[in-house]
Structures are given as C-alpha cells and as structure tokens.
C-alpha cells in the first residue's frame, strides 16, 4: 500500500495551517512555498479539505485559509480519508460482508478477508490516533533537539 501525493501534500498543508492556528488566515501562496507544492495543485487539495469541513477560506486582502476546527480534534486518518476515500488495503473491503461485491464474488466466505480487515483496521486505528496538534508538537520537539534545547 502506498500513500498518494494527494494525501501527503494535503496532510502537509494541514500541518502548516495547524502551526499557524490562531494567527489568522494563511495565504495559499505562503503554504505552497513552505511545502514546496504547486499553488494550483494545493488549491485543488484545499477544495477537498474545505468540503470535508477541515478548512475554511477567508476572502479579502488579508484572506487565506484557516483550520475550521482545533488541531487537536483533527486526526491524520480523517485527513487521509478526506483525500483518498476509505482506507482499505484490498478492494474487497470496500463492500460489507453479505453485500454484492463488484470486486470479488467470494466476499462472504473468503478466509483471507479477515487478514486484510485486521490490516485495514490497524492502519485506520494508527492514523486516527495521531492529531494535527501532536504532529506539530513532534515537529517542534525535533527542531528543539536539533538546536540543543530541551522539551522541558
């Protein structure tokens, strides 16, 4: 399983906004420059994030984007699912047991499906356990260590 650039850059933009949380709207151009992402591509990603309710845009000369929720209430899993859709290591998990499955006709009695389900659940649980706020804390902790400062 590979994480797409859509999710990687979407998460990078969200972390950038989380680091600026409470300081007012952030210009898309500055996010694009800091994250080294095309401003046009970032605008497409922000559209998905706006529809998911994670960001809102502010118009005007001092406009830009802000998080619509506090960083500690947004998980990495929510962001990735907003960018990608359901996180499933195999297509057969996209249909519930007992449903007609367009990906596989053995969904009801497939013994391997349990393995893929556990794998998908583990990925989702891990991503859901990480908030934007915790990512920002980890990032600032790393920078402090590099400068020889302590976290205390």
mmCIF file of C-alpha atoms in Angstrom:
data_model
loop_
_atom_site.group_PDB
_atom_site.id
_atom_site.type_symbol
_atom_site.label_atom_id
_atom_site.label_comp_id
_atom_site.label_asym_id
_atom_site.label_seq_id
_atom_site.Cartn_x
_atom_site.Cartn_y
_atom_site.Cartn_z
ATOM 1 C CA UNK A 1 0.000 0.000 0.000
ATOM 2 C CA UNK A 2 1.347 3.393 -0.949
ATOM 3 C CA UNK A 3 0.164 6.813 0.230
ATOM 4 C CA UNK A 4 -0.548 9.130 -2.694
ATOM 5 C CA UNK A 5 0.885 12.606 -3.203
ATOM 6 C CA UNK A 6 -2.650 13.900 -2.717
ATOM 7 C CA UNK A 7 -2.650 12.641 0.885
ATOM 8 C CA UNK A 8 0.971 13.575 1.573
ATOM 9 C CA UNK A 9 0.574 17.152 0.345
ATOM 10 C CA UNK A 10 -2.899 17.508 1.870
ATOM 11 C CA UNK A 11 -1.512 16.475 5.245
ATOM 12 C CA UNK A 12 1.494 18.780 4.816
ATOM 13 C CA UNK A 13 -0.846 21.714 4.129
ATOM 14 C CA UNK A 14 -2.964 20.851 7.163
ATOM 15 C CA UNK A 15 0.116 20.666 9.412
ATOM 16 C CA UNK A 16 1.234 24.039 8.020
ATOM 17 C CA UNK A 17 -2.156 25.564 8.871
ATOM 18 C CA UNK A 18 -2.087 23.916 12.314
ATOM 19 C CA UNK A 19 1.291 25.519 13.010
ATOM 20 C CA UNK A 20 -0.294 28.898 12.161
ATOM 21 C CA UNK A 21 -3.505 28.178 14.106
ATOM 22 C CA UNK A 22 -4.888 31.223 15.908
ATOM 23 C CA UNK A 23 -2.757 33.699 13.961
ATOM 24 C CA UNK A 24 -5.351 34.500 11.302
ATOM 25 C CA UNK A 25 -5.754 33.423 7.670
ATOM 26 C CA UNK A 26 -2.737 31.961 5.902
ATOM 27 C CA UNK A 27 -2.173 32.808 2.238
ATOM 28 C CA UNK A 28 -2.164 29.775 -0.021
ATOM 29 C CA UNK A 29 0.944 31.132 -1.723
ATOM 30 C CA UNK A 30 2.903 31.014 1.551
ATOM 31 C CA UNK A 31 1.748 27.445 2.309
ATOM 32 C CA UNK A 32 2.728 26.390 -1.212
ATOM 33 C CA UNK A 33 6.162 27.979 -0.835
ATOM 34 C CA UNK A 34 6.864 26.431 2.582
ATOM 35 C CA UNK A 35 5.652 22.990 1.487
ATOM 36 C CA UNK A 36 7.209 23.222 -1.979
ATOM 37 C CA UNK A 37 3.928 22.370 -3.696
ATOM 38 C CA UNK A 38 2.374 23.975 -6.741
ATOM 39 C CA UNK A 39 -0.124 26.628 -5.687
ATOM 40 C CA UNK A 40 -2.573 25.357 -8.338
ATOM 41 C CA UNK A 41 -2.357 21.773 -7.025
ATOM 42 C CA UNK A 42 -2.679 22.973 -3.438
ATOM 43 C CA UNK A 43 -5.861 24.858 -4.367
ATOM 44 C CA UNK A 44 -7.371 21.573 -5.592
ATOM 45 C CA UNK A 45 -6.414 19.862 -2.348
ATOM 46 C CA UNK A 46 -7.846 22.701 -0.263
ATOM 47 C CA UNK A 47 -11.128 22.262 -2.088
ATOM 48 C CA UNK A 48 -11.336 18.659 -0.842
ATOM 49 C CA UNK A 49 -10.321 19.711 2.667
ATOM 50 C CA UNK A 50 -12.912 22.510 2.649
ATOM 51 C CA UNK A 51 -15.678 20.098 1.573
ATOM 52 C CA UNK A 52 -14.651 17.774 4.410
ATOM 53 C CA UNK A 53 -15.023 20.655 6.890
ATOM 54 C CA UNK A 54 -11.366 20.873 7.925
ATOM 55 C CA UNK A 55 -10.538 24.309 6.484
ATOM 56 C CA UNK A 56 -12.399 27.422 5.549
ATOM 57 C CA UNK A 57 -11.366 30.192 3.238
ATOM 58 C CA UNK A 58 -11.334 33.865 4.157
ATOM 59 C CA UNK A 59 -11.696 36.336 1.318
ATOM 60 C CA UNK A 60 -10.048 39.716 1.045
ATOM 61 C CA UNK A 61 -6.640 41.315 1.038
ATOM 62 C CA UNK A 62 -5.715 39.634 4.329
ATOM 63 C CA UNK A 63 -7.512 36.431 3.372
ATOM 64 C CA UNK A 64 -6.352 32.898 3.047
ATOM 65 C CA UNK A 65 -7.133 29.621 4.775
ATOM 66 C CA UNK A 66 -7.693 28.722 8.406
ATOM 67 C CA UNK A 67 -8.465 25.462 10.139
ATOM 68 C CA UNK A 68 -12.182 25.097 10.742
ATOM 69 C CA UNK A 69 -11.537 23.031 13.888
ATOM 70 C CA UNK A 70 -8.894 22.962 16.587
ATOM 71 C CA UNK A 71 -5.773 20.982 15.582
ATOM 72 C CA UNK A 72 -6.219 18.512 18.447
ATOM 73 C CA UNK A 73 -9.652 17.491 17.072
ATOM 74 C CA UNK A 74 -8.469 16.587 13.561
ATOM 75 C CA UNK A 75 -6.782 13.224 13.031
ATOM 76 C CA UNK A 76 -4.407 12.183 10.292
ATOM 77 C CA UNK A 77 -6.851 9.387 9.450
ATOM 78 C CA UNK A 78 -9.670 11.857 8.823
ATOM 79 C CA UNK A 79 -7.450 13.878 6.512
ATOM 80 C CA UNK A 80 -6.249 10.858 4.541
ATOM 81 C CA UNK A 81 -9.827 9.562 4.153
ATOM 82 C CA UNK A 82 -10.963 13.017 3.004
ATOM 83 C CA UNK A 83 -8.247 12.968 0.345
ATOM 84 C CA UNK A 84 -8.470 9.293 -0.685
ATOM 85 C CA UNK A 85 -11.752 7.843 0.457
ATOM 86 C CA UNK A 86 -11.876 4.715 2.623
ATOM 87 C CA UNK A 87 -8.545 3.239 3.660
ATOM 88 C CA UNK A 88 -8.615 -0.384 2.565
ATOM 89 C CA UNK A 89 -5.572 -2.491 1.668
ATOM 90 C CA UNK A 90 -7.683 -4.540 -0.796
ATOM 91 C CA UNK A 91 -10.750 -3.622 -2.846
ATOM 92 C CA UNK A 92 -12.940 -6.378 -1.405
ATOM 93 C CA UNK A 93 -13.102 -4.462 1.893
ATOM 94 C CA UNK A 94 -14.987 -1.645 0.197
ATOM 95 C CA UNK A 95 -18.165 -3.768 0.353
ATOM 96 C CA UNK A 96 -19.716 -5.150 3.530
ATOM 97 C CA UNK A 97 -19.955 -8.897 4.099
ATOM 98 C CA UNK A 98 -23.146 -10.213 2.568
ATOM 99 C CA UNK A 99 -23.415 -7.368 0.049
ATOM 100 C CA UNK A 100 -22.960 -7.904 -3.673
ATOM 101 C CA UNK A 101 -19.269 -7.124 -4.109
ATOM 102 C CA UNK A 102 -18.180 -5.799 -7.515
ATOM 103 C CA UNK A 103 -14.542 -6.601 -6.686
ATOM 104 C CA UNK A 104 -14.810 -10.246 -5.656
ATOM 105 C CA UNK A 105 -17.594 -12.826 -5.629
ATOM 106 C CA UNK A 106 -16.123 -14.671 -2.614
ATOM 107 C CA UNK A 107 -16.548 -11.900 -0.037
ATOM 108 C CA UNK A 108 -18.917 -13.901 2.183
ATOM 109 C CA UNK A 109 -16.686 -16.949 2.559
ATOM 110 C CA UNK A 110 -13.171 -15.636 1.972
ATOM 111 C CA UNK A 111 -10.864 -16.624 4.805
ATOM 112 C CA UNK A 112 -8.188 -14.148 3.662
ATOM 113 C CA UNK A 113 -10.577 -11.213 4.010
ATOM 114 C CA UNK A 114 -10.136 -11.334 7.803
ATOM 115 C CA UNK A 115 -6.404 -10.717 7.392
ATOM 116 C CA UNK A 116 -6.976 -7.701 5.148
ATOM 117 C CA UNK A 117 -9.690 -6.417 7.505
ATOM 118 C CA UNK A 118 -7.335 -6.566 10.506
ATOM 119 C CA UNK A 119 -4.626 -4.868 8.478
ATOM 120 C CA UNK A 120 -7.008 -2.077 7.410
ATOM 121 C CA UNK A 121 -8.284 -1.659 10.974
ATOM 122 C CA UNK A 122 -4.703 -1.350 12.274
ATOM 123 C CA UNK A 123 -3.861 1.304 9.683
ATOM 124 C CA UNK A 124 -7.036 3.257 10.458
ATOM 125 C CA UNK A 125 -6.505 2.984 14.226
ATOM 126 C CA UNK A 126 -2.920 4.202 13.915
ATOM 127 C CA UNK A 127 -3.789 7.148 11.673
ATOM 128 C CA UNK A 128 -6.779 8.060 13.850
ATOM 129 C CA UNK A 129 -4.576 8.109 16.963
ATOM 130 C CA UNK A 130 -2.437 10.964 15.599
ATOM 131 C CA UNK A 131 -3.806 14.513 15.715
ATOM 132 C CA UNK A 132 -2.552 17.568 13.881
ATOM 133 C CA UNK A 133 -1.638 19.071 17.246
ATOM 134 C CA UNK A 134 0.537 16.071 18.127
ATOM 135 C CA UNK A 135 2.294 16.303 14.757
ATOM 136 C CA UNK A 136 3.061 19.958 15.421
ATOM 137 C CA UNK A 137 4.418 19.109 18.887
ATOM 138 C CA UNK A 138 6.591 16.347 17.417
ATOM 139 C CA UNK A 139 7.910 18.739 14.787
ATOM 140 C CA UNK A 140 8.750 21.448 17.275
ATOM 141 C CA UNK A 141 10.353 18.879 19.606
ATOM 142 C CA UNK A 142 12.584 17.659 16.797
ATOM 143 C CA UNK A 143 13.679 21.205 15.997
ATOM 144 C CA UNK A 144 14.429 21.927 19.654
ATOM 145 C CA UNK A 145 16.571 18.809 19.919
ATOM 146 C CA UNK A 146 18.462 19.783 16.781
ATOM 147 C CA UNK A 147 19.189 23.188 18.353
ATOM 148 C CA UNK A 148 20.259 21.558 21.608
ATOM 149 C CA UNK A 149 17.243 22.821 23.566
ATOM 150 C CA UNK A 150 15.141 20.649 25.855
ATOM 151 C CA UNK A 151 11.412 19.956 25.739
ATOM 152 C CA UNK A 152 11.032 20.786 29.435
#
